[in-house]
Coordinates of C-alpha atoms and ligand atoms in Angstrom, one line a residue:
M1 CA 127.9 90.0 90.0
Q2 CA 125.9 87.6 87.9
D3 CA 123.7 89.2 85.5
H4 CA 121.6 86.5 84.5
L5 CA 119.7 83.8 86.3
I6 CA 118.6 80.5 84.7
I7 CA 115.7 78.7 86.1
E8 CA 114.2 74.9 85.0
G9 CA 110.7 74.8 86.2
G10 CA 108.9 72.2 87.7
Q11 CA 110.4 71.7 90.7
P12 CA 108.4 71.8 93.9
L13 CA 110.0 73.8 96.7
R14 CA 110.3 71.8 100.0
G15 CA 112.2 72.4 103.1
S16 CA 112.6 75.5 105.3
V17 CA 114.3 79.0 104.4
K18 CA 115.3 81.6 107.0
I19 CA 114.1 84.9 106.2
S20 CA 117.0 88.0 106.6
G21 CA 116.7 91.2 108.2
A22 CA 114.3 93.8 106.4
K23 CA 115.6 95.8 103.7
N24 CA 113.6 98.7 104.3
A25 CA 114.2 99.1 107.8
G26 CA 118.1 98.3 107.5
L27 CA 118.2 101.2 105.5
V28 CA 116.3 103.8 107.6
L29 CA 118.4 102.5 110.4
I30 CA 121.3 102.6 108.6
A31 CA 120.9 106.6 107.9
A32 CA 119.4 107.4 111.5
S33 CA 122.6 105.8 112.9
I34 CA 124.5 108.9 112.0
M35 CA 122.0 111.4 114.6
A36 CA 123.7 109.1 117.6
E37 CA 127.0 110.0 119.9
G38 CA 129.2 106.8 119.6
E39 CA 129.2 103.3 118.1
T40 CA 125.8 101.6 116.8
I41 CA 125.9 98.2 115.8
L42 CA 123.1 96.9 113.9
D43 CA 122.4 93.0 113.6
N44 CA 120.3 91.2 111.1
V45 CA 120.8 93.7 108.2
P46 CA 120.9 92.2 105.0
R47 CA 124.0 91.8 102.9
I48 CA 122.4 93.1 99.7
C49 CA 123.2 95.6 97.1
D50 CA 121.2 98.5 98.5
T51 CA 122.7 98.5 101.8
E52 CA 126.2 98.1 100.4
V53 CA 125.4 101.5 98.4
M54 CA 124.2 103.0 101.8
V55 CA 127.6 101.9 103.4
E56 CA 129.5 103.4 100.5
I57 CA 127.4 106.7 101.0
L58 CA 128.3 107.2 104.2
L59 CA 131.9 106.0 104.0
E60 CA 132.1 109.1 101.2
M61 CA 130.4 111.3 103.5
G62 CA 133.4 110.8 106.2
V63 CA 131.7 107.9 108.7
D64 CA 133.6 105.0 110.0
I65 CA 131.5 101.9 109.0
H66 CA 132.1 98.5 108.4
W67 CA 131.0 95.0 108.7
K68 CA 132.1 93.1 111.9
E69 CA 132.8 89.4 111.8
D70 CA 129.7 88.0 113.4
G71 CA 128.0 89.8 110.4
S72 CA 126.7 93.0 112.2
L73 CA 127.1 96.3 110.9
S74 CA 129.1 99.0 113.0
I75 CA 128.4 102.5 112.4
C76 CA 130.7 105.1 114.1
P77 CA 130.3 108.5 113.3
P78 CA 133.0 111.1 113.9
G79 CA 132.7 114.0 116.9
H80 CA 132.8 116.7 114.0
E81 CA 130.5 117.4 111.7
I82 CA 130.7 115.3 108.2
D83 CA 130.4 116.3 104.9
C84 CA 126.4 116.6 104.4
Q85 CA 126.1 116.0 100.7
T86 CA 125.0 112.8 99.3
P87 CA 127.2 111.8 96.5
Y88 CA 125.1 111.7 93.3
E89 CA 126.8 108.8 91.6
L90 CA 125.7 106.4 94.7
S91 CA 122.5 108.3 95.2
K92 CA 120.8 107.9 91.8
K93 CA 121.5 104.1 92.5
L94 CA 119.3 104.1 95.9
R95 CA 115.7 106.2 96.0
A96 CA 116.3 105.3 99.9
S97 CA 119.5 107.4 100.0
N98 CA 116.8 110.4 100.4
L99 CA 116.6 109.2 104.0
F100 CA 120.0 111.0 104.7
L101 CA 117.6 114.2 104.4
G102 CA 116.0 113.8 107.9
A103 CA 119.1 112.1 109.5
L104 CA 121.3 115.0 108.5
L105 CA 119.0 117.7 109.5
G106 CA 118.7 116.1 112.8
R107 CA 122.6 115.1 113.1
Q108 CA 124.0 118.7 112.2
G109 CA 121.1 120.9 110.7
E110 CA 122.3 120.9 107.4
A111 CA 121.5 118.4 104.4
I112 CA 122.3 118.3 100.6
V113 CA 120.4 115.4 99.1
S114 CA 120.2 114.4 95.5
L115 CA 116.9 114.6 94.1
P116 CA 115.4 111.0 93.0
G117 CA 116.0 110.7 89.4
G118 CA 113.3 108.6 87.2
C119 CA 112.3 105.5 89.2
D120 CA 111.6 102.1 87.1
I121 CA 108.3 101.9 89.3
G122 CA 106.8 105.3 88.9
T123 CA 107.7 108.9 89.7
R124 CA 108.8 109.6 93.3
P125 CA 108.2 113.1 94.4
M126 CA 109.5 114.6 97.4
D127 CA 106.8 116.9 98.0
L128 CA 105.8 115.8 101.4
H129 CA 109.3 115.1 102.9
I130 CA 110.1 119.0 101.7
K131 CA 107.0 120.5 103.2
G132 CA 107.4 118.5 106.4
V133 CA 111.1 119.4 106.9
R134 CA 110.3 123.3 106.5
A135 CA 107.3 122.9 109.0
L136 CA 109.8 122.0 111.4
G137 CA 112.0 125.1 110.5
A138 CA 114.3 124.2 108.0
H139 CA 114.7 126.1 104.8
V140 CA 114.7 124.5 101.8
D141 CA 116.0 125.4 98.4
I142 CA 115.8 122.9 95.3
E143 CA 118.6 123.9 92.7
H144 CA 120.7 121.9 90.2
G145 CA 119.2 118.5 91.1
Y146 CA 119.5 118.7 94.9
I147 CA 117.3 119.5 98.1
Y148 CA 119.5 122.3 100.4
A149 CA 117.9 122.1 103.4
K150 CA 119.3 124.2 106.4
R151 CA 117.8 124.3 109.9
R152 CA 117.1 127.7 110.7
E153 CA 114.5 128.3 113.4
P154 CA 113.8 124.7 114.5
C155 CA 110.6 124.2 116.4
G156 CA 108.2 121.1 116.9
S157 CA 105.4 121.1 114.8
R158 CA 102.0 119.6 113.6
I159 CA 102.5 118.0 110.0
Y160 CA 99.5 116.5 108.0
L161 CA 100.5 114.1 105.3
D162 CA 98.2 114.0 102.5
F163 CA 99.5 110.6 101.8
P164 CA 100.8 108.3 104.5
S165 CA 104.5 108.1 102.8
V166 CA 106.9 105.9 104.2
G167 CA 109.9 108.1 103.1
A168 CA 108.5 111.2 104.1
T169 CA 107.1 109.8 107.6
E170 CA 110.8 108.3 108.6
N171 CA 112.5 111.6 107.3
L172 CA 110.4 113.9 109.6
M173 CA 110.6 111.4 112.6
M174 CA 114.5 111.4 112.5
M175 CA 114.2 115.1 112.2
A176 CA 111.9 115.9 115.0
C177 CA 113.6 113.9 117.3
K178 CA 116.4 116.2 117.5
T179 CA 114.0 119.3 117.2
P180 CA 113.2 121.2 120.2
G181 CA 109.6 121.1 121.5
S182 CA 106.8 118.7 120.6
S183 CA 105.8 117.5 117.0
I184 CA 103.1 115.5 115.7
I185 CA 102.9 113.9 112.3
E186 CA 99.2 113.1 111.0
N187 CA 98.4 110.5 108.6
A188 CA 101.7 109.2 109.0
A189 CA 102.7 105.5 107.4
K190 CA 102.0 102.5 109.7
E191 CA 104.2 100.1 108.2
P192 CA 106.3 98.0 110.6
E193 CA 109.7 99.5 109.4
I194 CA 108.0 102.8 110.9
V195 CA 107.8 100.9 114.4
D196 CA 111.1 99.5 114.1
L197 CA 112.8 103.1 113.3
A198 CA 110.7 104.7 116.4
N199 CA 111.8 101.7 118.5
F200 CA 115.7 102.4 117.5
L201 CA 115.0 105.9 118.0
N202 CA 113.5 105.4 121.7
S203 CA 116.5 102.7 122.4
M204 CA 119.0 105.8 121.7
G205 CA 117.0 108.1 124.1
A206 CA 114.3 109.7 121.5
K207 CA 110.7 110.5 122.8
V208 CA 108.7 108.6 120.0
R209 CA 105.0 107.6 120.8
G210 CA 102.5 106.3 118.5
A211 CA 104.2 104.7 115.6
G212 CA 102.3 102.2 114.1
T213 CA 99.1 104.3 114.2
D214 CA 98.0 107.3 112.1
I215 CA 99.5 109.8 114.6
I216 CA 103.1 109.8 115.8
K217 CA 103.9 112.4 118.5
I218 CA 107.6 113.2 119.2
E219 CA 109.6 115.5 122.1
G220 CA 112.8 116.7 120.8
V221 CA 115.8 115.5 122.8
S222 CA 119.2 117.4 122.5
A223 CA 121.4 114.1 122.3
L224 CA 120.8 110.2 121.3
K225 CA 123.4 107.7 122.4
A226 CA 124.5 104.7 120.3
G227 CA 123.7 101.2 121.1
R228 CA 123.1 97.7 119.8
Y229 CA 120.0 96.7 117.8
A230 CA 118.6 94.1 115.9
I231 CA 116.3 94.9 112.8
I232 CA 112.9 93.3 112.1
P233 CA 112.6 90.3 109.4
D234 CA 111.9 91.2 106.0
R235 CA 108.0 90.8 105.0
I236 CA 108.5 91.0 101.6
E237 CA 111.0 88.5 101.4
A238 CA 108.9 86.4 103.7
G239 CA 105.8 86.9 101.4
T240 CA 108.0 86.2 98.2
Y241 CA 109.2 82.7 99.5
M242 CA 105.5 82.2 100.4
I243 CA 103.8 82.3 97.2
A244 CA 106.9 80.6 95.6
A245 CA 105.9 77.5 97.8
A246 CA 102.3 78.3 96.9
I247 CA 103.0 78.4 93.0
S248 CA 105.5 75.4 92.6
G249 CA 103.0 72.8 94.2
G250 CA 105.3 72.6 97.3
E251 CA 105.5 73.1 101.0
V252 CA 107.9 75.5 102.8
L253 CA 108.5 76.3 106.4
V254 CA 109.4 79.9 106.4
E255 CA 111.5 80.9 109.5
N256 CA 112.1 84.2 111.4
V257 CA 109.2 85.8 110.5
I258 CA 106.5 88.3 112.8
P259 CA 103.2 86.7 111.5
T260 CA 101.2 89.6 112.3
H261 CA 103.7 91.5 109.6
L262 CA 102.3 89.2 107.2
H263 CA 98.7 88.7 107.7
P264 CA 97.8 91.1 104.4
I265 CA 99.6 88.4 102.4
I266 CA 98.7 85.4 104.6
A267 CA 94.8 86.6 103.8
K268 CA 95.8 86.5 100.2
L269 CA 97.3 83.3 99.9
Q270 CA 94.6 81.4 102.0
E271 CA 92.1 83.3 99.6
V272 CA 93.7 81.8 96.6
G273 CA 93.8 78.0 98.0
A274 CA 96.9 77.5 99.8
I275 CA 97.0 76.4 102.9
V276 CA 98.9 78.4 105.6
R277 CA 99.5 77.4 109.0
E278 CA 101.3 79.2 112.0
T279 CA 103.7 77.3 114.0
D280 CA 106.3 78.1 116.6
Q281 CA 109.0 77.6 114.2
G282 CA 107.5 79.9 111.6
I283 CA 104.8 80.1 108.6
I284 CA 104.2 76.6 106.8
V285 CA 102.7 77.1 103.4
E286 CA 101.5 74.5 101.6
A287 CA 100.1 74.5 97.8
G288 CA 96.5 73.9 97.6
S289 CA 95.1 71.6 95.0
K290 CA 94.7 74.1 92.7
I291 CA 95.1 78.2 92.5
L292 CA 91.9 80.1 92.9
R293 CA 91.2 83.4 91.5
A294 CA 91.1 86.5 93.6
D295 CA 91.1 90.2 93.4
I296 CA 93.9 92.6 94.8
K297 CA 94.3 96.3 95.7
T298 CA 97.6 97.6 97.0
M299 CA 97.3 99.9 99.9
P300 CA 99.6 101.2 102.4
Y301 CA 100.0 99.0 105.4
P302 CA 97.9 97.3 106.8
G303 CA 96.7 97.0 103.2
F304 CA 98.0 94.8 100.5
P305 CA 101.4 95.9 100.1
T306 CA 102.6 97.3 96.8
D307 CA 105.8 95.5 97.0
M308 CA 104.3 92.1 96.6
Q309 CA 101.6 93.0 93.8
S310 CA 104.1 91.6 90.9
Q311 CA 104.8 88.2 92.7
M312 CA 101.0 88.0 93.1
L313 CA 100.5 88.7 89.6
A314 CA 102.6 85.7 88.6
L315 CA 100.8 83.5 91.1
L316 CA 97.5 84.7 89.4
A317 CA 98.4 84.1 86.2
L318 CA 97.8 80.3 87.1
A319 CA 94.9 80.6 88.5
D320 CA 91.3 79.0 88.1
G321 CA 89.5 82.1 86.7
T322 CA 90.2 85.9 86.3
S323 CA 91.5 88.1 89.1
V324 CA 91.5 91.9 88.9
V325 CA 94.7 93.3 90.4
V326 CA 94.7 97.3 91.2
E327 CA 97.7 99.4 91.7
N328 CA 97.1 102.2 94.0
V329 CA 100.7 103.3 95.3
F330 CA 103.2 103.4 92.4
E331 CA 101.6 103.8 88.5
N332 CA 104.3 102.0 86.9
R333 CA 104.6 98.9 88.9
F334 CA 102.8 96.8 85.9
Q335 CA 106.1 96.7 83.9
I336 CA 106.2 93.1 84.7
V337 CA 103.0 92.4 82.6
D338 CA 104.6 92.3 79.4
E339 CA 107.2 90.1 80.6
L340 CA 105.0 87.2 82.1
N341 CA 102.9 87.4 79.0
R342 CA 106.4 86.3 77.2
M343 CA 105.9 83.3 79.9
G344 CA 102.2 82.5 78.6
A345 CA 100.4 84.3 81.1
K346 CA 97.2 86.4 79.9
I347 CA 97.1 89.7 81.4
K348 CA 95.8 93.0 80.1
L349 CA 95.8 96.3 81.5
E350 CA 93.5 98.8 82.0
G351 CA 94.5 102.0 83.6
H352 CA 95.8 101.2 87.1
A353 CA 94.0 97.7 86.8
A354 CA 95.7 94.4 85.5
V355 CA 92.9 91.9 84.3
V356 CA 94.6 88.7 84.8
E357 CA 93.0 85.5 83.0
G358 CA 94.2 82.4 84.6
T359 CA 95.9 79.8 82.2
R360 CA 96.8 76.0 83.0
S361 CA 100.3 76.9 82.3
L362 CA 103.5 79.0 81.8
Y363 CA 106.5 78.1 79.7
G364 CA 110.2 79.4 80.2
A365 CA 111.3 82.2 78.1
R366 CA 114.1 85.0 77.7
V367 CA 112.9 87.7 80.1
K368 CA 114.3 91.2 81.8
A369 CA 113.7 91.9 85.4
T370 CA 112.5 95.9 85.1
D371 CA 112.9 96.2 88.9
L372 CA 113.4 94.2 91.9
R373 CA 110.0 93.1 92.8
A374 CA 109.3 92.1 89.1
G375 CA 112.5 90.2 89.3
A376 CA 111.1 88.3 92.1
A377 CA 108.1 87.7 90.2
L378 CA 110.0 86.5 87.3
I379 CA 111.4 83.9 89.6
I380 CA 108.3 82.9 90.9
A381 CA 106.8 82.5 87.4
A382 CA 110.0 80.2 86.1
L383 CA 109.8 78.0 89.0
A384 CA 106.1 77.0 87.8
A385 CA 106.9 77.2 84.1
Q386 CA 107.6 74.3 81.6
G387 CA 111.4 74.6 80.6
E388 CA 114.0 76.8 81.1
T389 CA 113.6 80.7 82.2
V390 CA 116.5 83.1 81.8
I391 CA 115.9 86.4 83.9
E392 CA 118.2 89.1 82.4
E393 CA 119.4 92.1 84.5
A394 CA 119.2 89.9 87.5
I395 CA 121.3 92.7 89.6
H396 CA 117.9 94.3 90.7
I397 CA 117.1 91.3 92.3
F398 CA 120.5 91.4 94.4
R399 CA 119.3 94.5 95.6
G400 CA 116.9 93.3 97.7
Y401 CA 117.1 89.5 98.3
E402 CA 119.7 88.2 100.6
N403 CA 121.4 84.7 99.0
I404 CA 118.6 84.2 96.8
I405 CA 120.0 81.5 94.9
E406 CA 121.3 79.7 97.7
K407 CA 118.0 79.7 99.7
L408 CA 116.1 78.5 96.5
S409 CA 118.5 75.6 95.9
K410 CA 118.1 74.4 99.4
L411 CA 114.7 74.2 98.8
G412 CA 115.1 72.0 95.5
A413 CA 114.7 74.7 92.7
R414 CA 116.9 74.3 89.6
I415 CA 118.6 77.9 89.6
K416 CA 122.0 79.4 88.8
Ligands
UD1_501 C1 109.0 103.0 100.6 C2 109.7 101.4 100.5 C3 109.2 101.2 99.0 C4 107.6 100.5 99.4 C5 106.9 102.0 99.6 C6 105.5 101.9 99.7 C7 111.8 101.9 101.4 C8 113.3 101.9 101.1 N1 111.1 101.9 100.4 O1 109.4 103.7 99.4 O2 110.0 99.7 99.0 O3 107.5 100.1 97.7 O4 107.4 102.4 100.6 O5 105.2 101.0 100.7 O6 111.4 101.9 102.2 N2 104.7 110.2 97.5 C9 104.3 111.5 97.0 N3 105.3 112.6 97.5 C10 106.1 112.4 98.3 C11 106.4 111.2 99.0 C12 106.0 110.3 98.2 O7 103.5 112.0 96.4 O8 106.6 113.5 98.8 C13 103.9 109.5 96.9 C14 104.5 108.2 95.6 O9 104.6 109.1 94.6 C15 104.2 107.0 96.0 C16 103.2 106.9 97.2 O10 103.3 108.7 97.9 O11 102.8 107.1 94.9 C17 103.9 106.1 98.4 O12 105.5 106.3 98.3 P1 106.1 106.4 99.7 O13 105.6 105.7 100.6 O14 106.9 107.2 100.3 O15 107.2 105.2 99.3 P2 108.9 105.0 99.5 O16 109.1 105.7 101.1 O17 109.6 106.0 98.7

């Protein structure tokens, strides 16, 4: 796998780009598939490093999982119990491996899941996940870097999440599906990926209601039946290409999207002067005559997504005026600032806020992708920068963007 990306800036992006399946939906649906009896076939799973790690974890746990010729992913767990421990060497590469906590407890009542290590975008505690699975009747010990969870007295319960955590909501939905009685998750996350998980679970015979609202109600069932399911398009990948179109001075049709999922991003793009049109084919983004300033606060869905914050910083670096971007979800999401400043941006940090003084131009530089979305932001900045940008540690970008070099090249970017 390539380690560096080299981008020659100054080329307006034109044409159309087809968005892949959602990374964050794909990851949780792969985990949830082990709860079903029989072969699950998932369509639209992006072939990116993160999903490949998920596949490797399941192979090590003894699940028959493979990519089929038509691009779908087949997951067929055995009729007997599987190894209930997620291997540390693989889990440390991928925070989403913690989703096996709920999936394994739902499947066979026992899970040994590696605690997530330090993460580039901030501390990622598991307290809400643990509180929730305990409420559903699991006994939990934390030892030697692992969460040991065993179903003791499974019983539906009412769980209030102090923060609408995506991962905690997903783990509890999966476990509650197979827990006898009624469960209620209050202050649940409302992200589209939560709704996709609920639809998937219901397609297998689960009884989940209210996904997409603050309160999710689940009636436990004794068995789930495997089937075929296509995951939703990736709203963050779509948003990234939309910003790339706006910053490069081009016009791009973004195909295979669900526009409502993109409203928080579309609203900000329009605020900064881009022209956004919804059509039957997808969303067209055309750069405005200049980039206007805007303030942004990241929030759980339907607020502005933290996963789009870095890309927006790159755009606002070239705005006419000063913008303030407040990060409310992950505290370390501003590592990108030093890298953007190396390209001529004028961004200052004040605690959880970045103050972005717009500048007329950015220039190419040697920079480093500190995390997935920071890497995407560097690509966006590089597309508009004068001269050549070399992005090191591009592996972070391949974790989440399928065929990004091919897709950008097709739009006219000079990238290799
Ligand atoms: C998911 C997404 C990630 C996205 C994030 C927020 C996946 C695979 N990843 O991550 O791309 O950026 O949602 O939209 O879907 N928290 C606690 N205790 C917990 C759990 C979380 O305090 O037990 C805090 C976290 O530290 C963070 C906030 O809650 O500050 C949000 O985290 P969460 O929604 O859980 O994110 P993830 O599910 O890890």
